[in-house]
Amino acid sequence: MYARPTTLDEAIVLLANEPAQVLSGGTDFYPALGDCPVRGPVVDVSRLKELRGVTTEADRIRIGGLTTWSDIIRVPLPQCFNALKAAAREVGSVQIQNRGTVAGNLCNASPAADGVPPLLALDAEVELVSKAATRRMPLAEFIVGNRKTQRRADELLTAVLVPRVIEDAASTFLKLGARRYLVISISMVAAVVLVGHAGRVADARVAVGSCSAVARRLRALEGELIGVAVREGLARRVRQEHLRPLSPIEDVRATAEYRRDASLTLVQRALNSCVGAS
Ligand SMILES: Cc1cc2nc3c(=O)[nH]c(=O)nc-3n(C[C@H](O)[C@H](O)[C@H](O)COP(=O)(O)OP(=O)(O)OC[C@H]3O[C@@H](n4cnc5c(N)ncnc54)[C@H](O)[C@@H]3O)c2cc1C
């Protein structure tokens, strides 16, 4: 079966009737096949226009699952989304950004998915819809391992929801690869920093990707940054022990030790960049 529904209702009925693979932009789906043809039923969701685009609601920003990386780059968003926009510009090439979707990036659940750290730093939730129910969960709980998520076979990831609590915060995304362009990262960091009264940090979020099976927030560091005067410099507060939630692997791209070392520097640079220090 190959179906290309045009409404969400139609799509979830198809998924309820028969277990099928979901196909969106296809930029992860097709490379994962290698030399094999597509096997088994496919529900191609790429015509579900209702799932594409960004809308601002009273207390959150809703990013439709079919929103592409090019859409994210183009659409006006509050300052705290600058890290997500920067990550969007790093997803493959412009052609990949035109096809690749936010939902595809999250559901594929690669440890190196560029969309994950910025959305983790924004405390994003995902919305999952099936014929039976709609449920929401924090992105931090949705991705549970390398290529593993809590999505049930009959569910579609319909939206990413970002609470509108730190819209004025500065944010940065830094990605380190073996070359500058079209590269899988060795480490990447998203930071969001809100500076409050008297130039002190009111909120800080730091997420690191490519250094554990699932991108991780550095909660101990975030806690220590609260109340710190920006003029004292945030980078010098970062210590190797703050990276304990990470468990970098050794692979063709880098050693575990290099990943740890590089991540420390990236976190320092990202925090400095958020507060305009060099
Ligand atoms: C040359 C190249 C370079 C790339 N570079 C990068 C990079 O630098 N950084 C990066 O992060 N990624 C990169 N990617 C990976 C890819 O482009 C992104 O992850 C993209 O966002 C995937 O979106 P998609 O719509 O193409 O997903 P698809 O390939 O269509 O689907 C991916 C997975 O998600 C599932 N899925 C898709 N949509 C939904 C949905 N709405 N609900 C439920 N399940 C769904 C599919 O079943 C599949 O398992 C690259 C890919 C290529 C080919």
XYZ file of C-alpha atoms and ligand atoms in Angstrom, residues 15 20-32 43-46 48 51 64-69 87-93 96-97 99-116 127-129 142 147 149 151-153 155-159 173 175 181-185 188, ligand 1:
128
model
C -2.374 4.315 10.158
C 2.697 1.531 7.867
C 5.872 3.547 7.553
C 5.398 7.301 7.579
C 7.087 9.229 4.775
C 7.456 13.004 4.922
C 10.307 14.859 3.165
C 12.097 11.528 2.628
C 15.571 12.937 3.387
C 16.150 10.398 6.181
C 13.681 7.779 4.956
C 15.287 7.116 1.563
C 18.975 7.145 2.638
C 18.060 4.641 5.395
C 1.642 6.551 4.311
C 3.130 9.605 2.606
C 2.087 12.617 4.706
C 3.750 15.253 2.534
C -1.000 17.338 4.729
C 0.512 20.353 9.414
C 3.453 22.157 12.483
C 5.215 18.828 12.040
C 5.524 19.331 8.284
C 7.209 22.704 8.628
C 10.444 22.516 6.678
C 13.811 23.862 7.760
C 20.334 25.014 13.367
C 17.923 25.051 10.403
C 20.631 26.686 8.286
C 22.989 23.828 9.237
C 20.679 20.970 8.183
C 22.387 19.603 5.076
C 22.113 21.912 2.086
C 17.621 19.301 2.078
C 16.234 22.260 4.061
C 12.335 19.058 1.858
C 13.356 18.030 5.392
C 10.758 18.612 8.090
C 10.926 19.271 11.802
C 8.851 16.153 12.582
C 11.089 13.993 10.389
C 14.180 15.218 12.228
C 12.671 14.459 15.651
C 11.074 11.116 14.714
C 14.273 9.901 13.051
C 15.903 10.549 16.445
C 19.507 10.623 15.316
C 21.905 11.627 18.123
C 23.228 14.185 15.610
C 19.842 15.704 14.679
C 20.427 19.451 14.543
C 16.865 20.336 15.504
C 16.926 18.594 18.867
C 1.988 16.584 19.905
C 1.161 13.065 18.760
C -2.145 12.316 17.087
C 9.886 11.671 23.488
C 16.689 6.235 16.599
C 11.141 7.464 20.274
C 5.869 7.379 18.997
C 3.348 4.580 18.585
C 2.984 3.034 15.151
C 0.628 8.121 15.618
C 1.761 11.131 13.636
C 3.893 13.876 15.116
C 1.612 16.763 14.224
C 3.287 19.691 16.002
C 23.483 27.349 18.178
C 27.896 23.084 15.495
C 29.379 22.691 5.407
C 27.124 19.654 4.822
C 28.462 17.745 7.777
C 27.326 15.506 10.619
C 28.353 17.165 13.854
C 26.691 20.883 18.875
C 22.513 14.940 2.313
C 21.809 15.008 3.657
C 22.315 15.849 4.625
C 21.680 15.945 5.868
N 22.223 16.774 6.803
C 21.626 16.881 8.019
C 22.186 17.739 9.010
O 23.184 18.414 8.786
N 21.569 17.793 10.209
C 20.442 17.063 10.492
O 19.909 17.163 11.606
N 19.896 16.238 9.562
C 20.456 16.132 8.343
N 19.913 15.280 7.400
C 18.752 14.469 7.779
C 17.368 15.021 7.383
O 17.432 15.923 6.313
C 16.602 15.698 8.544
O 16.595 14.866 9.686
C 15.150 16.044 8.145
O 14.624 16.965 9.048
C 14.244 14.809 8.063
O 12.935 15.231 7.699
P 12.099 14.472 6.555
O 10.799 15.183 6.453
O 12.889 14.365 5.295
O 11.905 13.038 7.213
P 11.650 11.630 6.494
O 12.893 11.147 5.860
O 10.440 11.692 5.646
O 11.311 10.758 7.799
C 12.279 10.524 8.806
C 11.667 9.609 9.867
O 10.643 10.271 10.577
C 9.373 9.624 10.413
N 8.408 10.721 10.252
C 8.517 11.771 9.414
N 7.517 12.632 9.619
C 6.749 12.107 10.587
C 5.571 12.562 11.247
N 4.978 13.740 10.955
N 5.039 11.787 12.208
C 5.626 10.619 12.532
N 6.752 10.140 11.957
C 7.311 10.889 10.999
C 9.532 8.724 9.207
O 8.702 7.596 9.305
C 11.005 8.360 9.285
O 11.194 7.308 10.213
C 20.517 15.170 6.144
C 19.996 14.331 5.142
C 20.637 14.242 3.919
C 20.068 13.339 2.855
